[in-house]
JSON list of C-alpha atoms and ligand atoms in Angstrom, two decimals:
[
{"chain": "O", "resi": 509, "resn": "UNK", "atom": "CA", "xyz": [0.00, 0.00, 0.00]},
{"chain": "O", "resi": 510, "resn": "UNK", "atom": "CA", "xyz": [1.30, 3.42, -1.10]},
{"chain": "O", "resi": 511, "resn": "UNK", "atom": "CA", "xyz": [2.25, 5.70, 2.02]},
{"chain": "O", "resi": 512, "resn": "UNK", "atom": "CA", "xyz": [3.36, 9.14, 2.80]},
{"chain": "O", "resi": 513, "resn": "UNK", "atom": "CA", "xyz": [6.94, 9.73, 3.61]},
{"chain": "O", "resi": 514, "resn": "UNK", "atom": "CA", "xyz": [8.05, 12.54, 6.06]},
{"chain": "O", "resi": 515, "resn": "UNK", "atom": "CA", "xyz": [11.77, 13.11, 5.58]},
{"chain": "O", "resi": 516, "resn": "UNK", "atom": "CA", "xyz": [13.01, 15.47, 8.25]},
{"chain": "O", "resi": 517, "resn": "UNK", "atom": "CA", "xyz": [16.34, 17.04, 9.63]},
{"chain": "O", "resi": 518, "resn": "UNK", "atom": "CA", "xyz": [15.88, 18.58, 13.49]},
{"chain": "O", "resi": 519, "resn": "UNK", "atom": "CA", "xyz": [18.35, 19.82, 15.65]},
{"chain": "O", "resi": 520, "resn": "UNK", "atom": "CA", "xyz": [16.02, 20.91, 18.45]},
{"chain": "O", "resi": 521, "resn": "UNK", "atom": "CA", "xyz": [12.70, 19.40, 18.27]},
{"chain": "O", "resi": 522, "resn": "UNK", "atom": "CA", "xyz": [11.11, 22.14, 16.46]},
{"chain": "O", "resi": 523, "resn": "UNK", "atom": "CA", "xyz": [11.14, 20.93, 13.15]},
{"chain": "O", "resi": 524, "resn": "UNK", "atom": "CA", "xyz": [10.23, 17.05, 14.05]},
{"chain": "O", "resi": 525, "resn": "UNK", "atom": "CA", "xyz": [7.20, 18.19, 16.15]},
{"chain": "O", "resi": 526, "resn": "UNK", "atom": "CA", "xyz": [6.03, 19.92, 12.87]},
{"chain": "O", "resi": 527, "resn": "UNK", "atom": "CA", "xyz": [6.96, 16.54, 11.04]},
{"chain": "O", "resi": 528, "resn": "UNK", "atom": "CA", "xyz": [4.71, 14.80, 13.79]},
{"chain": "O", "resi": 529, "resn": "UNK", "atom": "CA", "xyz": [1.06, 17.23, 12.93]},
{"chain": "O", "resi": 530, "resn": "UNK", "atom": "CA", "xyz": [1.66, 16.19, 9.36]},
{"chain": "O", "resi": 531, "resn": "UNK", "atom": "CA", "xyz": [1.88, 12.64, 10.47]},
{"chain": "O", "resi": 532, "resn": "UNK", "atom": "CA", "xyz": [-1.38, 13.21, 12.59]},
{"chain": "O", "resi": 533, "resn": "UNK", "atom": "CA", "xyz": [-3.47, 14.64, 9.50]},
{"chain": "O", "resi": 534, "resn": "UNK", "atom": "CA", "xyz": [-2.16, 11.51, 7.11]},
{"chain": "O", "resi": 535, "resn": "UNK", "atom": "CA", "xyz": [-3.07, 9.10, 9.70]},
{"chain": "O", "resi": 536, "resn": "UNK", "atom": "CA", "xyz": [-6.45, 11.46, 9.88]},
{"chain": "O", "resi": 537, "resn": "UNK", "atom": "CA", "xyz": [-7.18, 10.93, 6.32]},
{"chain": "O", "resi": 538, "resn": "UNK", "atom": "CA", "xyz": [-6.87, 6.49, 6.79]},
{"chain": "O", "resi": 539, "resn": "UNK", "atom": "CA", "xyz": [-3.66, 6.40, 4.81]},
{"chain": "O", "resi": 540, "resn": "UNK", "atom": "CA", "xyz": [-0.43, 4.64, 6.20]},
{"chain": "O", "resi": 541, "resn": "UNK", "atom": "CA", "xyz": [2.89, 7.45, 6.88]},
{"chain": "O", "resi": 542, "resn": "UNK", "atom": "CA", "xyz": [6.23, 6.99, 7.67]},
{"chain": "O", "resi": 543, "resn": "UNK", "atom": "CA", "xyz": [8.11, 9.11, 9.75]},
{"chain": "O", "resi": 544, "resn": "UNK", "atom": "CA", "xyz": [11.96, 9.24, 8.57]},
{"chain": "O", "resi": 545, "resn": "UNK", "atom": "CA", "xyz": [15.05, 11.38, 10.32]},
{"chain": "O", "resi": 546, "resn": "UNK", "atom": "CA", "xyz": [17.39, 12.27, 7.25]},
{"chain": "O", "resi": 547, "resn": "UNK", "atom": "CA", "xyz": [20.43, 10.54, 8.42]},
{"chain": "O", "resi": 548, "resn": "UNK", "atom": "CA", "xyz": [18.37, 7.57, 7.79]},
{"chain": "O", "resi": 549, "resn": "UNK", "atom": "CA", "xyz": [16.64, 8.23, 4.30]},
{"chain": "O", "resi": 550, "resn": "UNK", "atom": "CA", "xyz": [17.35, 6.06, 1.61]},
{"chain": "O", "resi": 551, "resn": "UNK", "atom": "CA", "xyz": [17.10, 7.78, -1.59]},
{"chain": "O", "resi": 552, "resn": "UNK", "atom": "CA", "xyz": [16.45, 4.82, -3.90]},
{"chain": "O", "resi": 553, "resn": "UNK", "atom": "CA", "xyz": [13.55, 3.91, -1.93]},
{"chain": "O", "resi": 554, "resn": "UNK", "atom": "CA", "xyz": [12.38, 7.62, -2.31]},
{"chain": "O", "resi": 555, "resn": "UNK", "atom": "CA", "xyz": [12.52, 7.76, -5.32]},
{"chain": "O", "resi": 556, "resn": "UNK", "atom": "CA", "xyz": [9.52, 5.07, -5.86]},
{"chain": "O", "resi": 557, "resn": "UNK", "atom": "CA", "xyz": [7.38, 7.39, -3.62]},
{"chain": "O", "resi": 558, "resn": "UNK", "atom": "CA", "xyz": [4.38, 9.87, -5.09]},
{"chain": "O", "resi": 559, "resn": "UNK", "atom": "CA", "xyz": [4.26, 11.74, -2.64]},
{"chain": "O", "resi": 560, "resn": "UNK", "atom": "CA", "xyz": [6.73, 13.03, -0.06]},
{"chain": "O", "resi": 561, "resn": "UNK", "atom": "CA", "xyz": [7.11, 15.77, 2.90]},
{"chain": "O", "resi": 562, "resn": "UNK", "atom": "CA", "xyz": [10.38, 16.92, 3.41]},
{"chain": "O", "resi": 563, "resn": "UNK", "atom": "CA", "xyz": [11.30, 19.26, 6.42]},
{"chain": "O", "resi": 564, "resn": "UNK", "atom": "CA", "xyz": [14.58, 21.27, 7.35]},
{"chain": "O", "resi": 565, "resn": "UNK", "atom": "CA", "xyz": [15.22, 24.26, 9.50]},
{"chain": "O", "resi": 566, "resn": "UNK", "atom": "CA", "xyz": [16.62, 27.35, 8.34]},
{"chain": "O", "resi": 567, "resn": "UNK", "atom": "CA", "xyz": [20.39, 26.75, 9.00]},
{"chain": "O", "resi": 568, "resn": "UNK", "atom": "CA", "xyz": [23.71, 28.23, 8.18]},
{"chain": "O", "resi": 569, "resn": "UNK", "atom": "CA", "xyz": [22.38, 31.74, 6.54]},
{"chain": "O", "resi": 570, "resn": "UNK", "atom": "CA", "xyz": [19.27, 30.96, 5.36]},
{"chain": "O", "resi": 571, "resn": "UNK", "atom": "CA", "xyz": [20.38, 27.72, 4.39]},
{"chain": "O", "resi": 572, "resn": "UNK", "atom": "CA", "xyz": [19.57, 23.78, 5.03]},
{"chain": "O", "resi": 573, "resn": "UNK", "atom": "CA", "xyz": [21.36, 21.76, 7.28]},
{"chain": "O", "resi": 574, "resn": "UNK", "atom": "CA", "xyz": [24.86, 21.14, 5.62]},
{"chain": "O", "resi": 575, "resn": "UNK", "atom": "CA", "xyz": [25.88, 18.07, 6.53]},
{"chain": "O", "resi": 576, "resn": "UNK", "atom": "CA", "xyz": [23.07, 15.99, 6.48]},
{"chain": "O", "resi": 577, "resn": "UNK", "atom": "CA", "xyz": [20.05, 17.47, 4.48]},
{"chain": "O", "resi": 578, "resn": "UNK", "atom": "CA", "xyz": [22.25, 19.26, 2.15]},
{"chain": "O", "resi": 579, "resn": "UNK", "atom": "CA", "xyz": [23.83, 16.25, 0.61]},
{"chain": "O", "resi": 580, "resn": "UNK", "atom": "CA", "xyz": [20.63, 14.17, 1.23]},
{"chain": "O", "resi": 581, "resn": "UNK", "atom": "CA", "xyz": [18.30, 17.40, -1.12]},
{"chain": "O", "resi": 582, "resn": "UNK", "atom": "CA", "xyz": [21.70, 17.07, -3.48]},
{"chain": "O", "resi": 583, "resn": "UNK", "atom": "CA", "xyz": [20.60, 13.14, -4.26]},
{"chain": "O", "resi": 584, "resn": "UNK", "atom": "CA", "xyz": [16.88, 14.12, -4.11]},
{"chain": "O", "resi": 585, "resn": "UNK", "atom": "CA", "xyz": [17.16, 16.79, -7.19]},
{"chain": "O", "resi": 586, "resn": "UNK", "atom": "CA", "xyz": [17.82, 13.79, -9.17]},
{"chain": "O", "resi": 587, "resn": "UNK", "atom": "CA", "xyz": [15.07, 11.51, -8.42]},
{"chain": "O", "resi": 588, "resn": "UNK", "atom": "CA", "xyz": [12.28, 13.73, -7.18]},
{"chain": "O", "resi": 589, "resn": "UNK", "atom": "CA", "xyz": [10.94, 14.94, -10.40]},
{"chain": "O", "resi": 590, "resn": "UNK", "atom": "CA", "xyz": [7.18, 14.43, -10.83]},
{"chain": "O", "resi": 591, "resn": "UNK", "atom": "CA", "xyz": [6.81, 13.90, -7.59]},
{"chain": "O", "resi": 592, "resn": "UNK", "atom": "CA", "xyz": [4.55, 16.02, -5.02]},
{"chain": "O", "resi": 593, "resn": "UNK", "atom": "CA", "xyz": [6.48, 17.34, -2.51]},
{"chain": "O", "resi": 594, "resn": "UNK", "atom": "CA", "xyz": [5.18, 19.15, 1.09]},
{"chain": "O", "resi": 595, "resn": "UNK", "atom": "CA", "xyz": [7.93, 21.62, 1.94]},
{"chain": "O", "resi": 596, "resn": "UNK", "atom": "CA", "xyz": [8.20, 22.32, 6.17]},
{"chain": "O", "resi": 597, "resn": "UNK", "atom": "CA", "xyz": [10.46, 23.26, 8.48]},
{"chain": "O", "resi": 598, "resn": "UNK", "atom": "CA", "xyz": [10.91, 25.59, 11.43]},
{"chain": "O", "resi": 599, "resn": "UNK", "atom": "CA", "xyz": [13.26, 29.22, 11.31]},
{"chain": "O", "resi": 600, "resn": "UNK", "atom": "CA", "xyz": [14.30, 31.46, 14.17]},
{"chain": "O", "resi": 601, "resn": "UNK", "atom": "CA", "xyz": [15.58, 35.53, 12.95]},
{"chain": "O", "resi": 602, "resn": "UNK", "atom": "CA", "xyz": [15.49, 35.35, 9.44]},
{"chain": "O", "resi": 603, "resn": "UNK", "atom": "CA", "xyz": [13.26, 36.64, 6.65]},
{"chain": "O", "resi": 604, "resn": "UNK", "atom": "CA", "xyz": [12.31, 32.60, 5.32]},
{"chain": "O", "resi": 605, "resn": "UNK", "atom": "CA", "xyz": [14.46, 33.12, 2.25]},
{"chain": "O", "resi": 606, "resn": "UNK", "atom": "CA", "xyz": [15.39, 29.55, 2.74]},
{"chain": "O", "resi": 607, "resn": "UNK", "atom": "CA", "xyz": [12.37, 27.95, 2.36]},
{"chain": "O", "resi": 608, "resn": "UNK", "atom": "CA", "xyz": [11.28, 30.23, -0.67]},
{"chain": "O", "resi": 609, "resn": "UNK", "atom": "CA", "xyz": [15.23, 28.59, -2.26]},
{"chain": "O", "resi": 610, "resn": "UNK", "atom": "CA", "xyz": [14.20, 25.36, -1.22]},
{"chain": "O", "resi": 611, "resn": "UNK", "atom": "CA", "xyz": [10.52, 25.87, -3.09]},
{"chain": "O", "resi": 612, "resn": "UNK", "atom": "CA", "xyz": [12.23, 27.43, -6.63]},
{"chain": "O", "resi": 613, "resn": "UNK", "atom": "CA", "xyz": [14.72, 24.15, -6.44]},
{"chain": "O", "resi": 614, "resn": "UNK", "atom": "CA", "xyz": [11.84, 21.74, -5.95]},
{"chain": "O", "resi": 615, "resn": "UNK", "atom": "CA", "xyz": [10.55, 23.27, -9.05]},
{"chain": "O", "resi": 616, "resn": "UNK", "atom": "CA", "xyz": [13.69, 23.53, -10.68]},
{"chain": "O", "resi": 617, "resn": "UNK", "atom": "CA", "xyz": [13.48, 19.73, -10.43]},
{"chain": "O", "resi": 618, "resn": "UNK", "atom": "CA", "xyz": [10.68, 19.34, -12.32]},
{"chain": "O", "resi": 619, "resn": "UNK", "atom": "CA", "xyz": [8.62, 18.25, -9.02]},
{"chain": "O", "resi": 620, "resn": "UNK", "atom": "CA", "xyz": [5.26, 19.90, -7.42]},
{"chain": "O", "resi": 621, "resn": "UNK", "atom": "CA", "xyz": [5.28, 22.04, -4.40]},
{"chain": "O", "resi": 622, "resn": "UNK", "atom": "CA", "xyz": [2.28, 21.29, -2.78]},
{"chain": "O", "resi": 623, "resn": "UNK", "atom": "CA", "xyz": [0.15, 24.24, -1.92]},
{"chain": "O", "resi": 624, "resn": "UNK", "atom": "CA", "xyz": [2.33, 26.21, -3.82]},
{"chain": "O", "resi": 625, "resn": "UNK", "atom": "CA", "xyz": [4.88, 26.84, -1.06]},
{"chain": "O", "resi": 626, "resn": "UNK", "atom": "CA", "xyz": [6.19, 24.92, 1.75]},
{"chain": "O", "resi": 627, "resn": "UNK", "atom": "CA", "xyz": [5.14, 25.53, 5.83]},
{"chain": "O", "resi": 628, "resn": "UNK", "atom": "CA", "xyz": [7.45, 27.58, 7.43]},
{"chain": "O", "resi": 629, "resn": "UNK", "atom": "CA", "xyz": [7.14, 27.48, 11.52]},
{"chain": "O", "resi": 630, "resn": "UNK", "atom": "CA", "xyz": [8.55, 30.36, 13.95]},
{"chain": "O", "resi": 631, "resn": "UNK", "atom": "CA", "xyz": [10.41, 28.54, 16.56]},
{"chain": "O", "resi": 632, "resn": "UNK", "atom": "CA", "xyz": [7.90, 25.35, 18.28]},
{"chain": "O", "resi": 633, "resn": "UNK", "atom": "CA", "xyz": [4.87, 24.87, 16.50]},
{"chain": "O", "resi": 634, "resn": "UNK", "atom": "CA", "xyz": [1.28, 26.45, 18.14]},
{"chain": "O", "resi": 635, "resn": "UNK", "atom": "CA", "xyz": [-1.95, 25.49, 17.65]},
{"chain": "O", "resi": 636, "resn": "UNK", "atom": "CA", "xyz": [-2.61, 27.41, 15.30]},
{"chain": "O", "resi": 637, "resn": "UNK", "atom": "CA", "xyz": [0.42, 25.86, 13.31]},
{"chain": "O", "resi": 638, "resn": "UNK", "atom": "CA", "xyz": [-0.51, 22.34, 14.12]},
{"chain": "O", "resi": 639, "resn": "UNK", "atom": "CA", "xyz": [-3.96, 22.45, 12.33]},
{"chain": "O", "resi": 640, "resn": "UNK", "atom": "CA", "xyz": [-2.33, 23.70, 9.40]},
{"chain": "O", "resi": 641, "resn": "UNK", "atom": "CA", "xyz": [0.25, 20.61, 9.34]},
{"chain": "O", "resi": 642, "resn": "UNK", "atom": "CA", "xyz": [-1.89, 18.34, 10.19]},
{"chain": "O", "resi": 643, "resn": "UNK", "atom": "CA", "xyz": [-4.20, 19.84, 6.90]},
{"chain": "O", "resi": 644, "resn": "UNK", "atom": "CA", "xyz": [-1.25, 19.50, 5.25]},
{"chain": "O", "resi": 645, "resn": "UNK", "atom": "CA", "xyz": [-1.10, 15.71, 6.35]},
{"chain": "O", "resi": 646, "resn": "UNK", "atom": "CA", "xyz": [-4.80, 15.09, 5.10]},
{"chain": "O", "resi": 647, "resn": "UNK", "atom": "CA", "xyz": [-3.89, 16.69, 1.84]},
{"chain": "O", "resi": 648, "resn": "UNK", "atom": "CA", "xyz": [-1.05, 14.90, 1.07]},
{"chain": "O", "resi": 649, "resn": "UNK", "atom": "CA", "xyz": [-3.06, 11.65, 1.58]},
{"chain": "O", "resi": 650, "resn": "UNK", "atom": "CA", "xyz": [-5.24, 13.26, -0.65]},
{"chain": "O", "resi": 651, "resn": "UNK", "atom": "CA", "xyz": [-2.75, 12.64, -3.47]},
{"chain": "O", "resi": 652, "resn": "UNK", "atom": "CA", "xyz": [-1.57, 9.46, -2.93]},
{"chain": "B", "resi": 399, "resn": "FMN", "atom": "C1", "xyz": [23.62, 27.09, 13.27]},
{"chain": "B", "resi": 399, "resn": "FMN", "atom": "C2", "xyz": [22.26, 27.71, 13.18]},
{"chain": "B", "resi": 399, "resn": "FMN", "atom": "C3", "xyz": [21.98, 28.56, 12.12]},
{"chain": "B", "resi": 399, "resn": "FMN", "atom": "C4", "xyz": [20.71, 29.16, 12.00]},
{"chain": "B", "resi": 399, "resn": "FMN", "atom": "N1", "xyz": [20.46, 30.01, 10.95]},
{"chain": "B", "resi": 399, "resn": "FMN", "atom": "C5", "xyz": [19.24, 30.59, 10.85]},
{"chain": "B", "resi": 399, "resn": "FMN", "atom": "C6", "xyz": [18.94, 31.47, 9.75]},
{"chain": "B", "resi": 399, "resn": "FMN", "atom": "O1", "xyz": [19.77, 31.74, 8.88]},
{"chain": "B", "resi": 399, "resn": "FMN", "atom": "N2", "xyz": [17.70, 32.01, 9.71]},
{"chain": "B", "resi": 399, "resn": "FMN", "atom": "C7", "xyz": [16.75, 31.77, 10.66]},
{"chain": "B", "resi": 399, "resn": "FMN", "atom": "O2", "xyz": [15.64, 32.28, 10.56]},
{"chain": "B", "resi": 399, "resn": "FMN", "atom": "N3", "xyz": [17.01, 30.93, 11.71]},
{"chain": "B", "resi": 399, "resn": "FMN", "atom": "C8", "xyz": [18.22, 30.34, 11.82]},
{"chain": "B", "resi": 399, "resn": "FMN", "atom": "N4", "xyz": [18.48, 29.48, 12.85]},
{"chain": "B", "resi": 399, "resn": "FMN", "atom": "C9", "xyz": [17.42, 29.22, 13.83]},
{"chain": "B", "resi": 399, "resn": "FMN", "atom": "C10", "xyz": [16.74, 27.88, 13.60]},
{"chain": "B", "resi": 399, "resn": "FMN", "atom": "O3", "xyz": [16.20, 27.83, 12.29]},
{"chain": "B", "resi": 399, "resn": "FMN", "atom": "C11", "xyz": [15.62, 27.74, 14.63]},
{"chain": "B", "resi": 399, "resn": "FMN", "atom": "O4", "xyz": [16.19, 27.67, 15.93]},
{"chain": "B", "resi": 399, "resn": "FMN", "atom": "C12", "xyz": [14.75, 26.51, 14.39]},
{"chain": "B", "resi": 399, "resn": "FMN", "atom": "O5", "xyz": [13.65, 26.58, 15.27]},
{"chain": "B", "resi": 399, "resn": "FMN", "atom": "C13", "xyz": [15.51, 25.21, 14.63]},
{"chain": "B", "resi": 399, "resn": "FMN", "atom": "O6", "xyz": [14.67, 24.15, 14.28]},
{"chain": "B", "resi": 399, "resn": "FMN", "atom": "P1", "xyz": [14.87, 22.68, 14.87]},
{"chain": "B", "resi": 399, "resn": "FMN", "atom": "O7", "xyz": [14.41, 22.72, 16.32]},
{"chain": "B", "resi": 399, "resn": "FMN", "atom": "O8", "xyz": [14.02, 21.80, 14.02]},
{"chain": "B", "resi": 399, "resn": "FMN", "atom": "O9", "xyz": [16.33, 22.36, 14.77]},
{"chain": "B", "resi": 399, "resn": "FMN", "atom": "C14", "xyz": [19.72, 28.90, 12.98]},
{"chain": "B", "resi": 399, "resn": "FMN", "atom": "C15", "xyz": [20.02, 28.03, 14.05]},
{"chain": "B", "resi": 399, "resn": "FMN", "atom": "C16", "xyz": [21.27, 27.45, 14.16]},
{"chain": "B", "resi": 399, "resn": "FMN", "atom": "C17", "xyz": [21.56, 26.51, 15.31]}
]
């Protein structure tokens, strides 16, 4: 059975809490999720996904993480094409340029952002934020 996969880099919590309301709304929806930390994704088994969240914090300067996510997104933009991708991830001071790189290199990759641009999270997520992961969750089930 097809499933969602949420790929995620944390350093803090913030970012994998967001990972976890997206989990909530796929389960929601009655389809199967798996919840994956990025040291641990395998990119081959990716690549046979539809549909796939990825998350990251805004690192570095407005960056993703470098040693981990970087290299992981580096193997991605070869295999994610066609594919619909949720974009998440949690910032601190900056102005979210990083997620609106990461969206333009999604498309660049010839792959769909879904909602047109990815979640990006002040800090821990509120409840506020967590209803609109989770929706994200349901919606991405929605395209499996
Ligand atoms: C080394 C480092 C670099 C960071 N660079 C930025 C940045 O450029 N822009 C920004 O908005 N936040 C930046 N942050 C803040 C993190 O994005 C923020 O603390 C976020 O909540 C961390 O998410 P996490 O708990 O999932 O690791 C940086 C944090 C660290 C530790």
């Amino acid at each position: 059975m097809s499933k969602v996969s949420i790929v995620y880099w944390s350093g803090t919590g913030n970012t994998e809490a967001m990972a976890y309301y997206i989990a909530e709304g796929v389960k929601e929806a009655g389809s199967e999720v798996e919840l994956i930390t990025a040291d641990m994704a395998n990119v081959s088994s990716l690549s046979e996904e539809k549909v796939v969240a990825l998350g990251c914090p805004s690192m570095g300067v407005e960056v993703l993480e470098e040693s981990v996510m970087e290299p992981l997104m580096c193997d991605l933009d070869g295999v994610i094409g066609g594919k619909q991708i949720g974009l998440f991830g949690s910032y601190g001071w900056g102005n979210q340029e990083w997620m609106r790189d990461w969206e333009d290199r999604i498309l660049a990759d010839g792959a769909t952002v879904v909602n047109g641009e990815g979640i990006a999270v002040n800090g821990a997520p509120g409840e506020n934020d967590a209803e609109e992961l989770k929706a994200l969750g349901r919606t991405l089930a929605g395209l499996l």
